[in-house]
mmCIF file of C-alpha atoms in Angstrom:
data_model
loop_
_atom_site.group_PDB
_atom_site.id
_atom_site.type_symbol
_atom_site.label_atom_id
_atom_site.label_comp_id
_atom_site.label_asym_id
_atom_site.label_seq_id
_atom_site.Cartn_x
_atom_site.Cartn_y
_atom_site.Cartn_z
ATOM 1 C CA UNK A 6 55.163 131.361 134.324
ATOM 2 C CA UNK A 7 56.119 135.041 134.286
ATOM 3 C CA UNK A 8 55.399 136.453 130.471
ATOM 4 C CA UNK A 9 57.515 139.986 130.833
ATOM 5 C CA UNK A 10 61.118 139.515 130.722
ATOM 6 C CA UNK A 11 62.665 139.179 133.690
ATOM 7 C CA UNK A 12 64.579 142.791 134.320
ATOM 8 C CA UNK A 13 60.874 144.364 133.773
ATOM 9 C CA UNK A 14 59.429 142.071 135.966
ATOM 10 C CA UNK A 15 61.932 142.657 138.581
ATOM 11 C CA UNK A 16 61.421 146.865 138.135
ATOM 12 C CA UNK A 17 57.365 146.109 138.276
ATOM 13 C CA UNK A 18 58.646 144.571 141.665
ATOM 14 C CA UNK A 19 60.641 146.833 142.907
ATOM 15 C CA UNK A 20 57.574 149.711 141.935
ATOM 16 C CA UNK A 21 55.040 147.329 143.449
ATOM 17 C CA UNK A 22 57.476 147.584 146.870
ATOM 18 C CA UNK A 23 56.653 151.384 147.160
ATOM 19 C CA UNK A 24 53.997 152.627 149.454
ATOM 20 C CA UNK A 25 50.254 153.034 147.654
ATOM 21 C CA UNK A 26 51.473 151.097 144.835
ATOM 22 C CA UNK A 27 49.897 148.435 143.692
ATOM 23 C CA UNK A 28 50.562 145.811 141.346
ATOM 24 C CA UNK A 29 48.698 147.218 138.585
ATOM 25 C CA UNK A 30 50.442 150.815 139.069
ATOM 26 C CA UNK A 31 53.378 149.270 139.100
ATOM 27 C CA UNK A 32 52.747 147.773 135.577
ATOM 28 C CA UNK A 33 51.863 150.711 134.256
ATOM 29 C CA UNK A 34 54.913 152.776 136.214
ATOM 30 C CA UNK A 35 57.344 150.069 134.370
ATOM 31 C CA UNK A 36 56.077 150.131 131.074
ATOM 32 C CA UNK A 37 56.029 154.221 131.348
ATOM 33 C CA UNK A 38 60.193 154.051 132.716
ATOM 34 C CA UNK A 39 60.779 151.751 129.606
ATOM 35 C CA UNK A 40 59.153 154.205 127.375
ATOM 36 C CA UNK A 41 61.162 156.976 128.608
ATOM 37 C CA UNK A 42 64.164 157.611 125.866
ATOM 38 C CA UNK A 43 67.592 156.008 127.456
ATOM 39 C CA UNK A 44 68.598 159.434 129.245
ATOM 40 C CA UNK A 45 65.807 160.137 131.016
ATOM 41 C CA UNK A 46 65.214 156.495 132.732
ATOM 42 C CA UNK A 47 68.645 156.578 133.260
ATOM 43 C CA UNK A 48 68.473 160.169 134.815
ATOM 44 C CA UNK A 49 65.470 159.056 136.941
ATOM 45 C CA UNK A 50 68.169 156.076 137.967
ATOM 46 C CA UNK A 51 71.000 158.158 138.588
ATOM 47 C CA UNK A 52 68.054 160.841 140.831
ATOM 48 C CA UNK A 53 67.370 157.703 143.226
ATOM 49 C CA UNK A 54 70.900 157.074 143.226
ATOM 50 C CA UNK A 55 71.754 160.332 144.215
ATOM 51 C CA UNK A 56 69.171 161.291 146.781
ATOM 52 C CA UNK A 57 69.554 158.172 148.979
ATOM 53 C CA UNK A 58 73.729 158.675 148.731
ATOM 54 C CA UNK A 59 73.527 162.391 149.479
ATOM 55 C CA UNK A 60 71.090 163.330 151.376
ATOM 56 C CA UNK A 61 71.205 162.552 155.583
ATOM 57 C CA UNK A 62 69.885 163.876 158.873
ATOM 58 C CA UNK A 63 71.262 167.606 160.258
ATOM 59 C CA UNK A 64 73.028 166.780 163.376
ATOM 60 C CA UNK A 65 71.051 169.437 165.075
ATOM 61 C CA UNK A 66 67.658 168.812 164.213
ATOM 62 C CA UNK A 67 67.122 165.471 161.993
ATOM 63 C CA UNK A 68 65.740 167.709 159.292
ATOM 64 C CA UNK A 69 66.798 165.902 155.990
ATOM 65 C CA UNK A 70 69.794 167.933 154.434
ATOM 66 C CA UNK A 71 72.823 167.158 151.879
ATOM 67 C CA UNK A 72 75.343 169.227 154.063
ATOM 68 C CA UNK A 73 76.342 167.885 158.319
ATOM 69 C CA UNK A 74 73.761 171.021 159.528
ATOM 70 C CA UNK A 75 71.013 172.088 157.509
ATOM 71 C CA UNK A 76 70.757 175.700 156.457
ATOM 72 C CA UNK A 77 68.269 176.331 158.790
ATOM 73 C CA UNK A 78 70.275 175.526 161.852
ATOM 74 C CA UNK A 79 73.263 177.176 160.177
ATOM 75 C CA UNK A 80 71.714 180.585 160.083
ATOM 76 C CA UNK A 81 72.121 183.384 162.191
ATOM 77 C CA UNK A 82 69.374 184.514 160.958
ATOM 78 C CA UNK A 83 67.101 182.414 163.193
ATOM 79 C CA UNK A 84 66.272 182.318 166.495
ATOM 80 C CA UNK A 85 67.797 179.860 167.635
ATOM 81 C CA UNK A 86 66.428 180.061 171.062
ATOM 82 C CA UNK A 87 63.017 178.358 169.761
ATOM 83 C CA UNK A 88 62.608 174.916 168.799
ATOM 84 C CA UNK A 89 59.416 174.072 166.870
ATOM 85 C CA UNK A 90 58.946 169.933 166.925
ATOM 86 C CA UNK A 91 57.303 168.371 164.201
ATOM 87 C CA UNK A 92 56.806 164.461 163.167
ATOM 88 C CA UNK A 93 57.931 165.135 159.243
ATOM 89 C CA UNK A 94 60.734 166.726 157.178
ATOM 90 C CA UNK A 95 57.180 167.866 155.385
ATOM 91 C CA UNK A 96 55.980 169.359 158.020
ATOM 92 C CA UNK A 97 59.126 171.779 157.990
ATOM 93 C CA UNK A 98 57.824 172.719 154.935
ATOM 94 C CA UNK A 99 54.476 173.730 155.661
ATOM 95 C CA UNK A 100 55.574 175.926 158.669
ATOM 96 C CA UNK A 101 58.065 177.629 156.188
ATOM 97 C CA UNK A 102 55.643 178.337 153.990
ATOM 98 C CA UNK A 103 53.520 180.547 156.216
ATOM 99 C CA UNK A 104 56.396 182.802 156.864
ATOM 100 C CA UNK A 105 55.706 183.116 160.207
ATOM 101 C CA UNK A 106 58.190 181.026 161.903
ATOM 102 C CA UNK A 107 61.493 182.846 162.494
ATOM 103 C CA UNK A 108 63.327 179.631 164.788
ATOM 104 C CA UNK A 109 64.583 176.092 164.190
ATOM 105 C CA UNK A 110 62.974 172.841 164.225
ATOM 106 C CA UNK A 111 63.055 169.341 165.461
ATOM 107 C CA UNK A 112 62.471 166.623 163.417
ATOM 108 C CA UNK A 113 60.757 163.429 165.231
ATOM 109 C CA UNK A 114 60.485 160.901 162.148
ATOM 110 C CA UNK A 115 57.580 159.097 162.670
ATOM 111 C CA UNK A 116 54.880 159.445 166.003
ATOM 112 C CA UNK A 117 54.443 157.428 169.008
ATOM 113 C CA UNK A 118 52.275 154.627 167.827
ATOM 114 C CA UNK A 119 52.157 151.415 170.199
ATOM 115 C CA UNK A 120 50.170 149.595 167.242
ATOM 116 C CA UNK A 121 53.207 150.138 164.864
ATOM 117 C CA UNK A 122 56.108 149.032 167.368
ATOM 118 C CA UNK A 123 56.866 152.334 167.028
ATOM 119 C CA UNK A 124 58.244 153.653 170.785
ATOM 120 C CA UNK A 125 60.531 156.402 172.275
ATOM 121 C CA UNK A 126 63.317 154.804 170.957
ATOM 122 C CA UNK A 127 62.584 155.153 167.028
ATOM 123 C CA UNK A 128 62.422 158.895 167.066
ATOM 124 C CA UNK A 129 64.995 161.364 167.424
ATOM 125 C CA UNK A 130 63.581 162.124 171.270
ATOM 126 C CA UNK A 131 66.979 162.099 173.142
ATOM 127 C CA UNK A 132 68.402 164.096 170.476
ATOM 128 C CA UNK A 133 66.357 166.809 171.533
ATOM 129 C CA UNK A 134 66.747 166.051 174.715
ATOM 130 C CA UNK A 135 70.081 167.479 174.178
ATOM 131 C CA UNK A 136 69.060 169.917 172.414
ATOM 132 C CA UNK A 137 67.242 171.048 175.387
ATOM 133 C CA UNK A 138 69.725 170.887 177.972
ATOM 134 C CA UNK A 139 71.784 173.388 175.977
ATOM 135 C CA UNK A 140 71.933 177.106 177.068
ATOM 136 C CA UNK A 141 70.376 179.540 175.262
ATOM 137 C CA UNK A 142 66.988 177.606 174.085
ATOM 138 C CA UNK A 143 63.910 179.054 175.358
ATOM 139 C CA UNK A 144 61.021 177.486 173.969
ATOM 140 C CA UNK A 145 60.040 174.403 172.893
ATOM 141 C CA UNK A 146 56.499 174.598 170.405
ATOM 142 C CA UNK A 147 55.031 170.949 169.907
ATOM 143 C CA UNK A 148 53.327 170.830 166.228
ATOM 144 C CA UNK A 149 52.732 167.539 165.539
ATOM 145 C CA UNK A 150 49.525 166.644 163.739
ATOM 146 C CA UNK A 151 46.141 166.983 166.186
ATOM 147 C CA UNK A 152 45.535 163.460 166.033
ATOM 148 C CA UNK A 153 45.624 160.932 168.683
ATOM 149 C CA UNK A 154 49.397 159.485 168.060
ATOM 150 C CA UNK A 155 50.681 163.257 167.208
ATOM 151 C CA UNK A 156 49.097 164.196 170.834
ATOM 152 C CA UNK A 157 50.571 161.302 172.653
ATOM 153 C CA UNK A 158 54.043 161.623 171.221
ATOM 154 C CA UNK A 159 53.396 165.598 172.384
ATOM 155 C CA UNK A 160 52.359 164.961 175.895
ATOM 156 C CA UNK A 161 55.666 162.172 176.204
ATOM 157 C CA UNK A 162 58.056 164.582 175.089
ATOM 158 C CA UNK A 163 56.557 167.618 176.883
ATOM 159 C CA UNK A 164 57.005 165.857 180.380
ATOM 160 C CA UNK A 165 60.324 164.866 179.441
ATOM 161 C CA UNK A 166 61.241 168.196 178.522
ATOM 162 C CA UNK A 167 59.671 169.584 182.452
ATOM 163 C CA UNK A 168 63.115 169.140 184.101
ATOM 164 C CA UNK A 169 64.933 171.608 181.778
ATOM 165 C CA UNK A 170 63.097 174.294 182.699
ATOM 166 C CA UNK A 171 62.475 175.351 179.030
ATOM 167 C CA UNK A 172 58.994 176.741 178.274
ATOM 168 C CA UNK A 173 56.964 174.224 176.296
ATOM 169 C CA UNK A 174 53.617 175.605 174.436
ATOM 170 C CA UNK A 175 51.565 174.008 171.791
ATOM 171 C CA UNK A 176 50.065 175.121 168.331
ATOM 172 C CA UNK A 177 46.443 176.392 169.163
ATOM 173 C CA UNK A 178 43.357 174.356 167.904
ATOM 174 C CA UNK A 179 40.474 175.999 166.452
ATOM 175 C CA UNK A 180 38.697 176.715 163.643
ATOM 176 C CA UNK A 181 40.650 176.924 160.330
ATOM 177 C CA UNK A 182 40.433 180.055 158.945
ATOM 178 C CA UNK A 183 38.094 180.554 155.634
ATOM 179 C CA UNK A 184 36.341 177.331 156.803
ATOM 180 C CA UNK A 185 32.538 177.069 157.685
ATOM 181 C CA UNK A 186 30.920 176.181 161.897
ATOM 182 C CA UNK A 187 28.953 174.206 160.083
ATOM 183 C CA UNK A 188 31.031 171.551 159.019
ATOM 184 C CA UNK A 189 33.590 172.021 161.956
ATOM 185 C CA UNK A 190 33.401 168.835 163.600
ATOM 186 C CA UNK A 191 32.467 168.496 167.868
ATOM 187 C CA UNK A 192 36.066 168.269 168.791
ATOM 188 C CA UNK A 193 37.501 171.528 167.076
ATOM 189 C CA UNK A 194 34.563 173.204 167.948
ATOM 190 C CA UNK A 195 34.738 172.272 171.730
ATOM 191 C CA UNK A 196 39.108 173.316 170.959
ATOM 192 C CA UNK A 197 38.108 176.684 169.412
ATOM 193 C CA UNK A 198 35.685 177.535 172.611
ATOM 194 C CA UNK A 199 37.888 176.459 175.246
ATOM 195 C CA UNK A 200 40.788 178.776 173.442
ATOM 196 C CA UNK A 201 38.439 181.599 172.716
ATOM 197 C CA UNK A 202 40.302 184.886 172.894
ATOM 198 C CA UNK A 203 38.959 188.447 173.819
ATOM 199 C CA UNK A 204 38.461 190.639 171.007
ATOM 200 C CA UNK B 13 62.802 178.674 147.516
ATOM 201 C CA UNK B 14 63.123 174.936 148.114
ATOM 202 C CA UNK B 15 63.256 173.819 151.678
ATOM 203 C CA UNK B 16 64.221 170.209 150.589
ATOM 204 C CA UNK B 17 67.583 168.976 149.529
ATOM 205 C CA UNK B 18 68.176 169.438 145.609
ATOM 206 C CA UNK B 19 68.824 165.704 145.295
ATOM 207 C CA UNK B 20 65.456 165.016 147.148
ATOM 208 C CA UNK B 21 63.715 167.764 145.307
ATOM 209 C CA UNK B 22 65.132 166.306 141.854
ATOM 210 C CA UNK B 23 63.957 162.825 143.253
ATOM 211 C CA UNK B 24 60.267 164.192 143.644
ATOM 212 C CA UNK B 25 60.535 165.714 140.065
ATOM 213 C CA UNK B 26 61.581 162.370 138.799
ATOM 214 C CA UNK B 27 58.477 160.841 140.792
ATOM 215 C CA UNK B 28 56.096 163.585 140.101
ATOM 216 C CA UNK B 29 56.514 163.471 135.906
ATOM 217 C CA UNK B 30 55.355 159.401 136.486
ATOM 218 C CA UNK B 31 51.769 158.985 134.901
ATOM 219 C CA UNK B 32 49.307 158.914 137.969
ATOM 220 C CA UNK B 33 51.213 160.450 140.515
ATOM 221 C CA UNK B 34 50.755 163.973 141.888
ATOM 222 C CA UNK B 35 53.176 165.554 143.699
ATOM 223 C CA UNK B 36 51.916 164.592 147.301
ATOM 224 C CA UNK B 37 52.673 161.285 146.368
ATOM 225 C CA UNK B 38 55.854 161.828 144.867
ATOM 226 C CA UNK B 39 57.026 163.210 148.261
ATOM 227 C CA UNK B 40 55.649 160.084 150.016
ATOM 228 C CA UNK B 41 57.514 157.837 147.416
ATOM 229 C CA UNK B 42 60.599 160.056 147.690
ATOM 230 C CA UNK B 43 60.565 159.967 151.541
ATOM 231 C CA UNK B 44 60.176 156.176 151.045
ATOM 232 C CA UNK B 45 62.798 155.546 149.045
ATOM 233 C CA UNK B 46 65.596 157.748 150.856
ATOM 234 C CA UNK B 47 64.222 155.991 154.418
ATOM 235 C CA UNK B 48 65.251 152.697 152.405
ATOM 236 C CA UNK B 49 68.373 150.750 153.245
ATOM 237 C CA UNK B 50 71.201 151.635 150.793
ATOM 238 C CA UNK B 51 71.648 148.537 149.073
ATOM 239 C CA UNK B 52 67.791 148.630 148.023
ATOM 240 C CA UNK B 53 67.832 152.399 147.132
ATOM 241 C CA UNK B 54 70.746 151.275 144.480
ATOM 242 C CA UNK B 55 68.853 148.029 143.657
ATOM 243 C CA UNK B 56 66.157 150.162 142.581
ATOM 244 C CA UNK B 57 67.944 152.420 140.602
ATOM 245 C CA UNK B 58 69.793 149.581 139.470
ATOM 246 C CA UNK B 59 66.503 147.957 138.315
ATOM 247 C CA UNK B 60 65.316 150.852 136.343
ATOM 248 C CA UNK B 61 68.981 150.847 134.517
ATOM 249 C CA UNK B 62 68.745 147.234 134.110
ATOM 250 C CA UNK B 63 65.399 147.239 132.095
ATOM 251 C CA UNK B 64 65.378 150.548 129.716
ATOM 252 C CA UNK B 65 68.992 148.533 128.896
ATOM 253 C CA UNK B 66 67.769 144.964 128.042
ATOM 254 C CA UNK B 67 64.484 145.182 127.311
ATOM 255 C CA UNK B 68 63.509 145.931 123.669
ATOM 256 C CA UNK B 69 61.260 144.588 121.024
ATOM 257 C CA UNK B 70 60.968 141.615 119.446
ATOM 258 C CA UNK B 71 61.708 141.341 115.728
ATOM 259 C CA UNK B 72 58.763 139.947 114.903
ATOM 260 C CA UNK B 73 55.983 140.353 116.851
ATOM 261 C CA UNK B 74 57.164 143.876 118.814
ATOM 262 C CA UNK B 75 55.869 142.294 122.182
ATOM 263 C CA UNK B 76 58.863 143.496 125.120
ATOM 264 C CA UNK B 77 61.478 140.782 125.447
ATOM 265 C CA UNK B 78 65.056 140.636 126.596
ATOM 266 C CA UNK B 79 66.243 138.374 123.190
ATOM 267 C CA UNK B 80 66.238 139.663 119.865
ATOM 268 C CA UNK B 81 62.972 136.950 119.138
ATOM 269 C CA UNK B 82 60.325 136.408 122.033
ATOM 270 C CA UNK B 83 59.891 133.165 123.185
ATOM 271 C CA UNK B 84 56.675 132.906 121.772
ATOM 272 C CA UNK B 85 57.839 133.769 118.201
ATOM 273 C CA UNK B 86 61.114 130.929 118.556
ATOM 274 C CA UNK B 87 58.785 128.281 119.729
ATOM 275 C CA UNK B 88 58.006 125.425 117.496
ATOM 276 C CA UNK B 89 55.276 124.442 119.940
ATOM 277 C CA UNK B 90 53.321 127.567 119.356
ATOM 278 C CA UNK B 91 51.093 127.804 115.949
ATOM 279 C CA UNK B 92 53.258 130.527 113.743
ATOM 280 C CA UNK B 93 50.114 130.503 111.324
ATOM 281 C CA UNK B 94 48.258 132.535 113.711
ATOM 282 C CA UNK B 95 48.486 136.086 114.950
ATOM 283 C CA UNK B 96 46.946 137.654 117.492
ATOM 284 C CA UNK B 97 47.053 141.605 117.907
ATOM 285 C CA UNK B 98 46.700 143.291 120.633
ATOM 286 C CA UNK B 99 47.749 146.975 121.365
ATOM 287 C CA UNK B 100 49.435 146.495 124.214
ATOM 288 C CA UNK B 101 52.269 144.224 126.171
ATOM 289 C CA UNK B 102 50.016 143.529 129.104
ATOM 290 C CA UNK B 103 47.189 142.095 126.780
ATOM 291 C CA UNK B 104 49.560 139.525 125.919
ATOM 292 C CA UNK B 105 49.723 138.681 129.571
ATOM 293 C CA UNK B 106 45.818 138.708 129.613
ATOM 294 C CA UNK B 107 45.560 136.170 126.570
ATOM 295 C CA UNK B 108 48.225 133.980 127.969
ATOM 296 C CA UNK B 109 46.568 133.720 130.975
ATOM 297 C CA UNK B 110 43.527 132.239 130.012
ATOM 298 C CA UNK B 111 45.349 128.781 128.488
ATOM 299 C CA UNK B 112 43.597 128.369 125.594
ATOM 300 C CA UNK B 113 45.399 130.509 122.873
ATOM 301 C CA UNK B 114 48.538 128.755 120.983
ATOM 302 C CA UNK B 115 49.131 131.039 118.298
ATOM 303 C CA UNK B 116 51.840 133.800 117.858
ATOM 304 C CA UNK B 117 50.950 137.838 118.797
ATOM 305 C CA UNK B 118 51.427 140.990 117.327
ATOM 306 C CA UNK B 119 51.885 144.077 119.945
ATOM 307 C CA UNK B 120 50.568 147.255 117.908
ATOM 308 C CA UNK B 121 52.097 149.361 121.263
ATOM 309 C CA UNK B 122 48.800 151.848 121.167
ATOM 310 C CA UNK B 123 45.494 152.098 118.927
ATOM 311 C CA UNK B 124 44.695 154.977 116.796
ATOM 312 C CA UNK B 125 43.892 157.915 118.316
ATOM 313 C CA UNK B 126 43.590 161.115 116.001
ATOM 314 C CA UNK B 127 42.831 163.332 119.548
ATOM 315 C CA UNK B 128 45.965 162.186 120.657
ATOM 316 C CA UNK B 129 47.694 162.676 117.524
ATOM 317 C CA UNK B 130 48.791 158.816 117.314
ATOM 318 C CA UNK B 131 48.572 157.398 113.895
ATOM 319 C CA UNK B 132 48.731 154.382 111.894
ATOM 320 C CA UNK B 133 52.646 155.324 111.424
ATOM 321 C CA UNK B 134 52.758 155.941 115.308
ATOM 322 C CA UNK B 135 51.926 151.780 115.903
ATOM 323 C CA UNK B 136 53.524 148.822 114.436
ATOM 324 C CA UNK B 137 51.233 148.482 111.430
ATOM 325 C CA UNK B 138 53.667 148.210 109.168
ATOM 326 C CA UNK B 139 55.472 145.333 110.925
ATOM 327 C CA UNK B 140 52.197 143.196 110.938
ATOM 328 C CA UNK B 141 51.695 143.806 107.059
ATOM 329 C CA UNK B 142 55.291 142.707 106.136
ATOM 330 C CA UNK B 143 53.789 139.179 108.728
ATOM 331 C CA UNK B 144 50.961 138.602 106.704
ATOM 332 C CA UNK B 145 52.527 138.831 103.262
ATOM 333 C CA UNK B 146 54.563 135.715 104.343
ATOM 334 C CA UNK B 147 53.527 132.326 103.514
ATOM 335 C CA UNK B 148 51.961 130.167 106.113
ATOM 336 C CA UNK B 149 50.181 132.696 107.973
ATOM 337 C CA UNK B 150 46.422 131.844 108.041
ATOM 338 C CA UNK B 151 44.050 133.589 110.492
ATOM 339 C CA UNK B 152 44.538 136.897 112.298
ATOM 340 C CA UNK B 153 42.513 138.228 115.057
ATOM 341 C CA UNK B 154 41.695 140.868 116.244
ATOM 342 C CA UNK B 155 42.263 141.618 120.092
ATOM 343 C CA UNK B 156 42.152 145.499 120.424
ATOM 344 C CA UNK B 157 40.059 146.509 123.033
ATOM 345 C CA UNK B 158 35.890 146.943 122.791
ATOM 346 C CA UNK B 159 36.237 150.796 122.796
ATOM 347 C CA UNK B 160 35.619 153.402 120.288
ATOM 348 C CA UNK B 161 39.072 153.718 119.144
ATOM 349 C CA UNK B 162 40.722 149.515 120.127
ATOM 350 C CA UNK B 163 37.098 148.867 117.488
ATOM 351 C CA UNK B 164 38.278 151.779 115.410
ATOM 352 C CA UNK B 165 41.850 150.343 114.807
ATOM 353 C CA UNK B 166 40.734 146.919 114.572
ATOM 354 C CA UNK B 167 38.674 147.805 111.240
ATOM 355 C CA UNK B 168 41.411 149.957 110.153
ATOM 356 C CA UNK B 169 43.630 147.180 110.102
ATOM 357 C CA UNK B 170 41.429 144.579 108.783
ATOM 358 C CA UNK B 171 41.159 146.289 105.753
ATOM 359 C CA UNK B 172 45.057 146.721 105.101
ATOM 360 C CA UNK B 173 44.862 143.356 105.616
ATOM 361 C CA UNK B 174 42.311 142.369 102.886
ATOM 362 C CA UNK B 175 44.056 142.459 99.906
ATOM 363 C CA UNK B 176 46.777 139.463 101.173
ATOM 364 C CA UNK B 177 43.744 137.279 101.504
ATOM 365 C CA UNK B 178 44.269 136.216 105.175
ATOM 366 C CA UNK B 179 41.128 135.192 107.228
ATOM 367 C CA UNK B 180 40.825 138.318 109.827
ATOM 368 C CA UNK B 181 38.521 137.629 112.797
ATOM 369 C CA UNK B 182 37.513 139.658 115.540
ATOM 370 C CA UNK B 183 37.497 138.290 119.420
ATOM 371 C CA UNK B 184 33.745 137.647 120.440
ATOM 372 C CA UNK B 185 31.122 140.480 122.359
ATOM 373 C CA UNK B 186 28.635 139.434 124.609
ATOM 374 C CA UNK B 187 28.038 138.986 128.333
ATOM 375 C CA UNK B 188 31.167 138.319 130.339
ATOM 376 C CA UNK B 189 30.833 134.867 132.213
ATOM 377 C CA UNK B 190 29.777 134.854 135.740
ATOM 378 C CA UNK B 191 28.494 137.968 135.236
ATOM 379 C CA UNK B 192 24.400 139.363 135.596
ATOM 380 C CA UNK B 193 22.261 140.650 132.910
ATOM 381 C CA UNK B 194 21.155 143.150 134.680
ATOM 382 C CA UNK B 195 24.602 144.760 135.046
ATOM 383 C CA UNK B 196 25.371 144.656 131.326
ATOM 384 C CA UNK B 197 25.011 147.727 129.127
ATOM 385 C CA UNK B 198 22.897 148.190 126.266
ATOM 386 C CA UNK B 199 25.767 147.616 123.537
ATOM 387 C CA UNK B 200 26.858 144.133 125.339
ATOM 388 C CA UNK B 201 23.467 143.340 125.180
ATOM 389 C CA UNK B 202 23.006 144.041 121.454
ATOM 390 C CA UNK B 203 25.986 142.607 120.491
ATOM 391 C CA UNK B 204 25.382 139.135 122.569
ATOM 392 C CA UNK B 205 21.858 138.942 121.036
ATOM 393 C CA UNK B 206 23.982 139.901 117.336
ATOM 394 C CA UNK B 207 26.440 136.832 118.157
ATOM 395 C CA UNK B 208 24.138 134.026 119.380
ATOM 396 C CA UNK B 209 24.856 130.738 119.439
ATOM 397 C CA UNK B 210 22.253 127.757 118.563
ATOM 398 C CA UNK B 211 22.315 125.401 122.048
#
């Protein structure tokens, strides 16, 4: 016997449903949406509405955008000659924000990860593929994450990419900066020796 | 500048301002809900709609319900002479749950709380007062929660309550079944030795 009227109950659901949620959140998320005066659960309504209705994949790199190509891949003031490949539409993000990055991206959605049914054909993979094949691009930069399924899904798509002829480098490993040796772990350590530079 | 979508940025807001969730998470659930099929994007949002619209309070004993009286309050099974109060919905649930309560409830929707600026006219006080001034209502209890300010409200309360001559009782302390005595704090242990029973 289910003690909360049924249309809470069903929104405790549908919270429950999300990812990291559980049912106790949930509760608590529901009873905070009912609390809400009418405009503002109805706003948060018409935001979910919204989002999922307008916002899609650019046709050149899969970033997420509300227009057919994203504003990145629309500017001429990029290089669009470089292609930077990353698993996330947040990972766009985090590359923007060091300022450093003057070319496009490519947007994977999701890593190669044999434990997850995840395979070549769940990521946008061909559609750089094409991207590749076109004139003009020079260099492809693999950044996704240093972890085992971000380094697979690298090394797949980097011998793919050999017969195109296009230069293919990855993000260099190392110690983060403003971090401490002593609590580097053996793997970034062994990383940051092997790519030692001269000073 | 923004590198997501305004309709996904709007749709992390709407996350973000939930109780609990930071904004990492509020990207996760955004990215969630936008990698959802359509028709269960718009069933959430329909969801959220759906509740803030039907679900209100009920007339008498301010528990959520979808009719203008709870089921609880209409039944003629349930014992109308008894009233239970509890601060929130979800204690309801917990009471319910244990099968052994067949009275009616009062939902107080908080407990006093002068730090957080909520009081007595902030809960539904008032609405229990106008209860017990009506004939046939013998015993109320007290269900707040054992804290400093569920214990606080509870006496508050009890002594609106004294002048209509109702028998006001307070749920039972002690050591929680199944549980070990040397896990329970010095107050539980006070209050058990306070409340025992002759075998």
């Amino acid at each position: 016997m289910a003690f909360f009227p049924a249309s809470l109950e069903n929104l405790i659901d549908k919270f429950a449903s999300l990812p990291g949620i559980g049912r106790k959140s949930a509760q608590r998320l529901a009873f905070h949406v009912l609390s809400l005066p009418e405009p503002e659960a109805l706003a948060f309504a018409g935001a979910i509405t919204q989002a999922r209705r307008s916002v899609r994949c650019c046709k050149v790199c899969q970033n997420l955008t509300e227009e057919e190509i994203c504003p990145i891949c629309a500017s001429d003031r990029r290089d669009q000659g470089t292609i930077c490949v990353v698993s996330e539409p947040r990972d766009v993000l985090s590359i923007e924000r060091s300022r450093e990055y003057n070319g496009t991206y490519h947007v994977l959605h999701g890593v190669l990860s044999p434990m997850n049914h995840v395979g070549p054909d769940d990521l946008k993979i061909k559609e750089l593929l094409v991207r590749a094949a076109q004139e003009g691009v020079e260099e492809i930069i693999m950044a996704t994450n240093p972890d085992t399924e971000g380094e697979a899904t690298a090394m797949y798509i980097s011998r793919l990419l050999k017969p195109f002829g296009v230069k293919v480098s990855r993000l260099a490993y190392g110690i983060p900066v403003g971090s401490n040796l002593e609590f580097a772990d053996d793997a970034t350590l062994t990383r940051a020796l092997e790519g030692r530079t001269e000073m």
